[in-house]
Amino acid sequence: MILTVTPNPAWDVTYHLEELIRHGANRPHSVGGRAGGKGINVARVLRSLGVAVAAVAPLGGGTGERIRADLAAADIALTAVPVSGETRCTTTIVETGSGGATSLNELGAARTAQEWARVVAATAELLPAASVLVLSGSLPPGVSVDGYAELVTLARAARVPVVLDASGPALVAGVAAGPDVVKPNADELVAATGESDPLRAVARLLREARAGTAVVASFGPEGMVAGTGSGWWRAVPPASVHGNATGAGDAAVAALARGLAGGSPWPDRLRDAVALSAAAVAAPAAGDVDGELYRTWRPRVRVDAVEPPR
């Protein structure tokens, strides 16, 4: 079972329209809402692939109840940690004409030390049954930047491998704790390292991590670069795809977690991650994937060994 933790879940609303008109009236041709937050998106993708998955998330208020009901309908095992503040909402506006997406992400209610301690306790209770722990998304206000590092340390003590997908100070602190895989995107990588060159940025983050940590950086349509203790690779998709890129990184994390759980070779993990990421862009909402595109593209993803920077 792959366990995901989403410290800052949300009710995701997605609007589809031809073109966003700033400072004017917009009439979407479709609107959808569902439980979200990066870890929940990862769980949803894994569940669609037939992988056993469980999710931990703090939930509060009417929005929290809506998320509970939605995940139950999706047959995703959820450990909901009760909190006092209302769970946040996020809004994504997808422009079908250009394929661009605009996101409005609420920060979320502040969480107390006691509420965070309950999230940690819920995670600890499920770790013995987990093959991989996935830590994804932002930390809510009130939670220390060391929040992910605390969970990584907990998993290491339980001998459960960890995939970390975070940003900013939480990413830097989490990397120092020694997760098995870290998956920043291009912007997060630059912010964490100050390096604009992709390979040098991956190398610098690797130097700041414990031995055994792999860094997999995603660069959108340009694919992914992985720096690991057993080699470096670049994976490139066969073409570009238009759609909603909001959940692409979450689909990539799902693939990496599944590969880590199964012990598959790194080139296979990257091929899977790039194809599944593209399939998520082609799907209408974060957490969904286009199964036909995934199956078609996976064997066509090019994976080449690269030399690490000197």
XYZ file of N, CA, C and O in Angstrom, residues 31-152:
488
model
N -17.886 23.338 -15.649
C -17.376 23.577 -14.301
C -17.382 22.243 -13.564
O -18.355 21.488 -13.632
N -16.297 21.967 -12.855
C -16.235 20.735 -12.072
C -15.576 20.975 -10.731
O -14.748 21.880 -10.585
N -15.948 20.186 -9.728
C -15.338 20.288 -8.406
C -15.033 18.907 -7.851
O -15.785 17.952 -8.107
N -13.913 18.796 -7.130
C -13.544 17.515 -6.555
C -12.515 17.715 -5.449
O -11.906 18.774 -5.324
N -12.325 16.669 -4.633
C -11.302 16.687 -3.601
C -9.932 16.794 -4.246
O -9.643 16.123 -5.235
N -9.091 17.661 -3.687
C -7.776 17.866 -4.263
C -6.715 18.191 -3.229
O -6.883 17.966 -2.030
N -5.652 18.809 -3.702
C -4.418 18.893 -2.950
C -3.483 17.848 -3.543
O -3.920 16.782 -3.997
N -2.178 18.143 -3.588
C -1.265 17.321 -4.372
C -1.242 15.852 -3.950
O -1.262 14.948 -4.789
N -1.198 15.584 -2.660
C -1.167 14.196 -2.217
C -2.436 13.445 -2.555
O -2.404 12.253 -2.894
N -3.570 14.128 -2.477
C -4.842 13.495 -2.848
C -4.870 13.211 -4.348
O -5.355 12.161 -4.791
N -4.333 14.133 -5.155
C -4.236 13.875 -6.594
C -3.374 12.646 -6.878
O -3.695 11.831 -7.744
N -2.263 12.516 -6.151
C -1.389 11.352 -6.312
C -2.168 10.074 -5.987
O -2.104 9.079 -6.727
N -2.900 10.097 -4.879
C -3.680 8.924 -4.481
C -4.717 8.575 -5.543
O -4.950 7.397 -5.852
N -5.334 9.588 -6.116
C -6.371 9.346 -7.122
C -5.765 8.695 -8.371
O -6.349 7.764 -8.947
N -4.593 9.178 -8.807
C -3.931 8.593 -9.972
C -3.545 7.143 -9.688
O -3.775 6.237 -10.499
N -2.951 6.900 -8.520
C -2.552 5.538 -8.168
C -3.752 4.597 -8.124
O -3.691 3.456 -8.598
N -4.845 5.078 -7.571
C -6.052 4.248 -7.482
C -6.550 3.895 -8.879
O -7.012 2.766 -9.118
N -6.468 4.842 -9.822
C -6.919 4.573 -11.190
C -6.033 3.546 -11.882
O -6.464 2.895 -12.838
N -4.794 3.391 -11.396
C -3.864 2.406 -11.960
C -3.975 1.055 -11.269
O -3.218 0.131 -11.583
N -4.888 0.951 -10.308
C -5.077 -0.301 -9.607
C -4.119 -0.537 -8.463
O -3.993 -1.669 -7.978
N -3.444 0.526 -8.010
C -2.498 0.417 -6.900
C -3.233 0.627 -5.583
O -4.041 1.559 -5.452
N -2.960 -0.215 -4.599
C -3.548 -0.026 -3.270
C -2.979 1.248 -2.653
O -1.767 1.454 -2.626
N -3.857 2.116 -2.162
C -3.433 3.426 -1.683
C -4.268 3.840 -0.484
O -5.427 3.437 -0.332
N -3.661 4.626 0.391
C -4.365 5.234 1.522
C -3.917 6.677 1.632
O -2.782 7.014 1.276
N -4.796 7.536 2.121
C -4.507 8.965 2.194
C -4.748 9.485 3.602
O -5.698 9.072 4.271
N -3.875 10.405 4.023
C -4.045 11.120 5.286
C -4.193 12.596 4.955
O -3.415 13.155 4.171
N -5.196 13.250 5.539
C -5.407 14.673 5.300
C -6.164 15.297 6.460
O -7.123 14.699 6.957
N -5.750 16.487 6.907
C -6.540 17.210 7.907
C -7.736 17.886 7.242
O -7.576 18.556 6.219
N -8.920 17.707 7.800
C -10.127 18.247 7.175
C -10.989 18.956 8.210
O -11.156 18.471 9.333
N -11.558 20.091 7.802
C -12.416 20.840 8.704
C -13.570 21.505 7.988
O -13.484 21.839 6.800
N -14.665 21.684 8.692
C -15.810 22.424 8.175
C -16.576 21.690 7.089
O -16.360 20.513 6.807
N -17.478 22.431 6.433
C -18.299 21.855 5.377
C -17.487 21.416 4.176
O -17.811 20.406 3.534
N -16.433 22.167 3.872
C -15.577 21.775 2.750
C -14.886 20.451 3.038
O -14.754 19.595 2.162
N -14.452 20.275 4.280
C -13.836 19.013 4.666
C -14.791 17.851 4.505
O -14.411 16.762 4.047
N -16.066 18.042 4.869
C -17.057 16.985 4.713
C -17.284 16.656 3.237
O -17.482 15.491 2.860
N -17.245 17.675 2.407
C -17.414 17.444 0.966
C -16.259 16.604 0.419
O -16.458 15.713 -0.408
N -15.048 16.878 0.900
C -13.882 16.103 0.468
C -13.998 14.656 0.930
O -13.705 13.721 0.176
N -14.433 14.457 2.181
C -14.630 13.094 2.693
C -15.562 12.304 1.771
O -15.273 11.170 1.384
N -16.689 12.907 1.423
C -17.688 12.228 0.607
C -17.151 11.925 -0.784
O -17.395 10.847 -1.341
N -16.411 12.861 -1.344
C -15.883 12.680 -2.694
C -14.861 11.545 -2.736
O -14.854 10.726 -3.657
N -13.983 11.466 -1.734
C -12.974 10.402 -1.709
C -13.611 9.048 -1.428
O -13.157 8.020 -1.939
N -14.667 9.035 -0.627
C -15.386 7.777 -0.399
C -15.998 7.279 -1.703
O -15.952 6.080 -2.012
N -16.560 8.194 -2.494
C -17.143 7.825 -3.777
C -16.086 7.323 -4.749
O -16.370 6.494 -5.620
N -14.843 7.838 -4.601
C -13.735 7.416 -5.461
C -13.050 6.160 -4.944
O -12.067 5.710 -5.540
N -13.548 5.603 -3.840
C -13.008 4.380 -3.248
C -11.548 4.545 -2.838
O -10.719 3.650 -3.031
N -11.238 5.701 -2.266
C -9.896 5.974 -1.745
C -9.956 5.941 -0.227
O -10.711 6.714 0.390
N -9.185 5.054 0.387
C -9.168 4.938 1.847
C -8.584 6.207 2.452
O -7.450 6.577 2.154
N -9.350 6.866 3.288
C -8.955 8.153 3.847
C -8.921 8.097 5.368
O -9.877 7.626 5.996
N -7.828 8.585 5.938
C -7.779 8.884 7.361
C -7.881 10.394 7.488
O -6.927 11.119 7.176
N -9.047 10.866 7.874
C -9.289 12.305 7.986
C -8.966 12.750 9.409
O -9.543 12.245 10.374
N -8.051 13.699 9.529
C -7.686 14.246 10.835
C -8.550 15.482 11.079
O -8.461 16.458 10.324
N -9.409 15.473 12.092
C -10.299 16.619 12.312
C -9.527 17.856 12.768
O -8.666 17.769 13.646
N -9.826 18.992 12.142
C -9.220 20.274 12.514
C -10.326 21.310 12.616
O -11.428 21.131 12.092
N -10.010 22.430 13.291
C -11.048 23.415 13.578
C -11.333 24.341 12.406
O -12.478 24.709 12.156
N -10.327 24.762 11.657
C -10.530 25.713 10.577
C -11.087 25.065 9.321
O -10.885 23.878 9.061
N -11.819 25.851 8.538
C -12.404 25.368 7.289
C -11.299 24.978 6.309
O -10.307 25.681 6.134
N -11.474 23.834 5.645
C -10.542 23.423 4.592
C -10.656 24.383 3.421
O -11.748 24.850 3.078
N -9.541 24.670 2.800
C -9.487 25.682 1.744
C -10.095 25.205 0.427
O -10.387 24.025 0.240
N -10.247 26.157 -0.494
C -10.652 25.873 -1.866
C -9.580 26.394 -2.823
O -8.861 27.347 -2.516
N -9.464 25.748 -3.972
C -8.594 26.248 -5.032
C -9.406 26.321 -6.318
O -10.376 25.586 -6.502
N -8.987 27.229 -7.206
C -9.696 27.421 -8.466
C -8.703 27.378 -9.616
O -7.654 28.033 -9.560
N -9.003 26.596 -10.637
C -8.181 26.533 -11.841
C -9.035 26.922 -13.043
O -10.140 26.405 -13.219
N -8.525 27.840 -13.839
C -9.201 28.288 -15.058
C -8.400 27.769 -16.243
O -7.251 28.162 -16.447
N -8.987 26.846 -16.990
C -8.312 26.244 -18.134
C -8.830 26.893 -19.414
O -10.035 26.880 -19.683
N -7.928 27.468 -20.194
C -8.281 28.088 -21.468
C -8.110 27.039 -22.571
O -6.986 26.676 -22.924
N -9.224 26.561 -23.104
C -9.168 25.465 -24.062
C -8.555 25.887 -25.392
O -8.037 25.042 -26.126
N -8.597 27.172 -25.683
C -8.021 27.639 -26.939
C -6.511 27.503 -26.972
O -5.936 27.005 -27.940
N -5.856 27.912 -25.897
C -4.391 27.896 -25.840
C -3.830 26.723 -25.045
O -2.651 26.395 -25.168
N -4.672 26.111 -24.213
C -4.184 25.050 -23.345
C -3.556 25.556 -22.071
O -3.056 24.769 -21.276
N -3.587 26.865 -21.838
C -3.016 27.432 -20.616
C -3.959 27.296 -19.441
O -5.167 27.106 -19.596
N -3.391 27.369 -18.240
C -4.196 27.258 -17.023
C -3.759 28.311 -16.019
O -2.563 28.583 -15.865
N -4.740 28.915 -15.335
C -4.486 29.907 -14.292
C -5.054 29.376 -12.988
O -6.203 28.945 -12.946
N -4.236 29.381 -11.929
C -4.670 28.836 -10.644
C -4.773 29.919 -9.589
O -3.942 30.836 -9.539
N -5.805 29.814 -8.748
C -5.984 30.676 -7.587
C -6.006 29.760 -6.362
O -6.981 29.038 -6.147
N -4.939 29.759 -5.601
C -4.774 28.817 -4.498
C -4.834 29.532 -3.149
O -3.925 30.305 -2.816
N -5.898 29.277 -2.399
C -5.979 29.845 -1.052
C -4.873 29.255 -0.179
O -4.446 28.116 -0.365
N -4.410 30.048 0.795
C -3.363 29.562 1.696
C -3.869 28.463 2.615
O -3.140 27.539 2.964
N -5.111 28.562 3.004
C -5.668 27.612 3.960
C -5.628 28.157 5.374
O -4.856 29.073 5.690
N -6.452 27.594 6.225
C -6.508 28.034 7.621
C -5.251 27.604 8.370
O -4.652 26.572 8.067
N -4.866 28.404 9.364
C -3.706 28.056 10.192
C -4.024 26.823 11.036
O -5.138 26.650 11.526
N -3.028 25.966 11.178
C -3.178 24.759 11.991
C -2.373 24.900 13.274
O -1.272 25.454 13.280
N -2.916 24.380 14.351
C -2.233 24.454 15.642
C -1.209 23.332 15.755
O -1.228 22.355 14.988
N -0.332 23.448 16.743
C 0.660 22.399 16.988
C -0.028 21.078 17.321
O 0.430 20.002 16.907
N -1.130 21.135 18.041
C -1.856 19.924 18.405
C -2.478 19.263 17.170
O -2.484 18.030 17.056
N -2.992 20.075 16.243
C -3.570 19.522 15.021
C -2.500 18.850 14.160
O -2.716 17.768 13.605
N -1.344 19.495 14.050
C -0.257 18.886 13.279
C 0.225 17.599 13.951
O 0.521 16.618 13.259
N 0.276 17.589 15.257
C 0.683 16.375 15.974
C -0.266 15.221 15.658
O 0.164 14.054 15.564
N -1.553 15.521 15.454
C -2.504 14.468 15.100
C -2.259 13.944 13.680
O -2.460 12.758 13.404
N -1.834 14.824 12.777
C -1.470 14.375 11.429
C -0.270 13.437 11.492
O -0.240 12.376 10.844
N 0.734 13.816 12.284
C 1.926 12.985 12.443
C 1.555 11.634 13.046
O 2.016 10.577 12.591
N 0.691 11.643 14.060
C 0.286 10.399 14.718
C -0.489 9.491 13.755
O -0.296 8.266 13.748
N -1.355 10.079 12.945
C -2.123 9.289 11.978
C -1.200 8.653 10.946
O -1.386 7.496 10.545
N -0.192 9.398 10.527
C 0.790 8.863 9.576
C 1.574 7.721 10.202
O 1.766 6.664 9.587
N 2.021 7.919 11.436
C 2.800 6.887 12.131
C 2.002 5.594 12.276
O 2.549 4.494 12.149
N 0.704 5.718 12.503
C -0.135 4.533 12.694
C -0.247 3.707 11.416
O -0.353 2.475 11.467
N -0.196 4.377 10.238
C -0.362 3.682 8.970
C 0.961 3.229 8.357
O 0.963 2.382 7.449
N 2.082 3.756 8.813
C 3.379 3.447 8.212
C 3.718 1.954 8.191
O 4.289 1.474 7.192
N 3.413 1.170 9.229
C 3.789 -0.242 9.182
C 3.203 -1.006 7.995
O 3.773 -2.017 7.571
N 2.094 -0.541 7.449
C 1.467 -1.221 6.315
C 1.851 -0.609 4.974
O 1.402 -1.076 3.927
N 2.687 0.440 4.988
C 3.001 1.182 3.773
C 4.259 0.653 3.091
O 5.238 0.297 3.748
N 4.229 0.616 1.755
C 5.421 0.286 0.972
C 6.205 1.540 0.618
O 7.427 1.491 0.456
N 5.508 2.672 0.477
C 6.114 3.981 0.175
C 5.260 5.051 0.839
O 4.028 4.930 0.884
N 5.911 6.103 1.318
C 5.215 7.286 1.842
C 5.422 8.433 0.870
O 6.562 8.748 0.516
N 4.327 9.054 0.438
C 4.385 10.220 -0.450
C 3.962 11.456 0.333
O 2.874 11.486 0.920
N 4.828 12.460 0.339
C 4.555 13.731 1.013
C 4.464 14.809 -0.059
O 5.452 15.084 -0.743
N 3.292 15.415 -0.214
C 3.066 16.302 -1.352
C 2.340 17.579 -0.983
O 1.377 17.557 -0.220
N 2.801 18.676 -1.584
C 2.075 19.934 -1.518
C 2.608 20.904 -0.497
O 3.652 20.697 0.132
N 1.864 21.975 -0.302
C 2.265 23.033 0.629
C 1.947 22.641 2.059
O 1.078 21.812 2.313
N 2.682 23.239 2.978
C 2.350 23.119 4.397
C 1.424 24.270 4.763
O 1.657 25.410 4.346
N 0.371 24.028 5.528
C -0.553 25.114 5.869
C 0.089 26.093 6.840
O 1.073 25.752 7.528
N -0.427 27.306 6.922
C 0.065 28.260 7.915
C 0.009 27.649 9.313
O -0.904 26.883 9.636
N 1.002 27.983 10.124
C 1.053 27.476 11.488
C 1.900 26.234 11.647
O 2.298 25.888 12.768
N 2.204 25.539 10.539
C 3.037 24.342 10.596
C 4.481 24.745 10.290
O 4.757 25.463 9.329
N 5.421 24.273 11.093
C 6.829 24.603 10.925
C 7.340 24.151 9.564
O 6.867 23.161 9.000
N 8.346 24.858 9.037
C 8.966 24.452 7.779
C 9.612 23.074 7.911
O 9.919 22.420 6.899
N 9.827 22.617 9.140
C 10.382 21.287 9.373
C 9.306 20.195 9.383
O 9.602 19.044 9.709
N 8.076 20.541 9.032
C 6.984 19.575 9.087
C 7.253 18.332 8.255
O 7.074 17.192 8.722
N 7.691 18.519 7.016
C 7.986 17.360 6.175
C 9.208 16.609 6.683
O 9.258 15.376 6.617
N 10.212 17.340 7.155
C 11.402 16.683 7.700
C 11.026 15.754 8.850
O 11.586 14.652 8.999
N 10.059 16.169 9.665
C 9.594 15.336 10.770
C 8.995 14.033 10.258
O 9.273 12.942 10.806
N 8.209 14.119 9.190
C 7.580 12.927 8.634
C 8.595 12.038 7.916
O 8.487 10.806 7.961
N 9.575 12.656 7.247
C 10.634 11.867 6.606
C 11.409 11.075 7.657
O 11.691 9.881 7.484
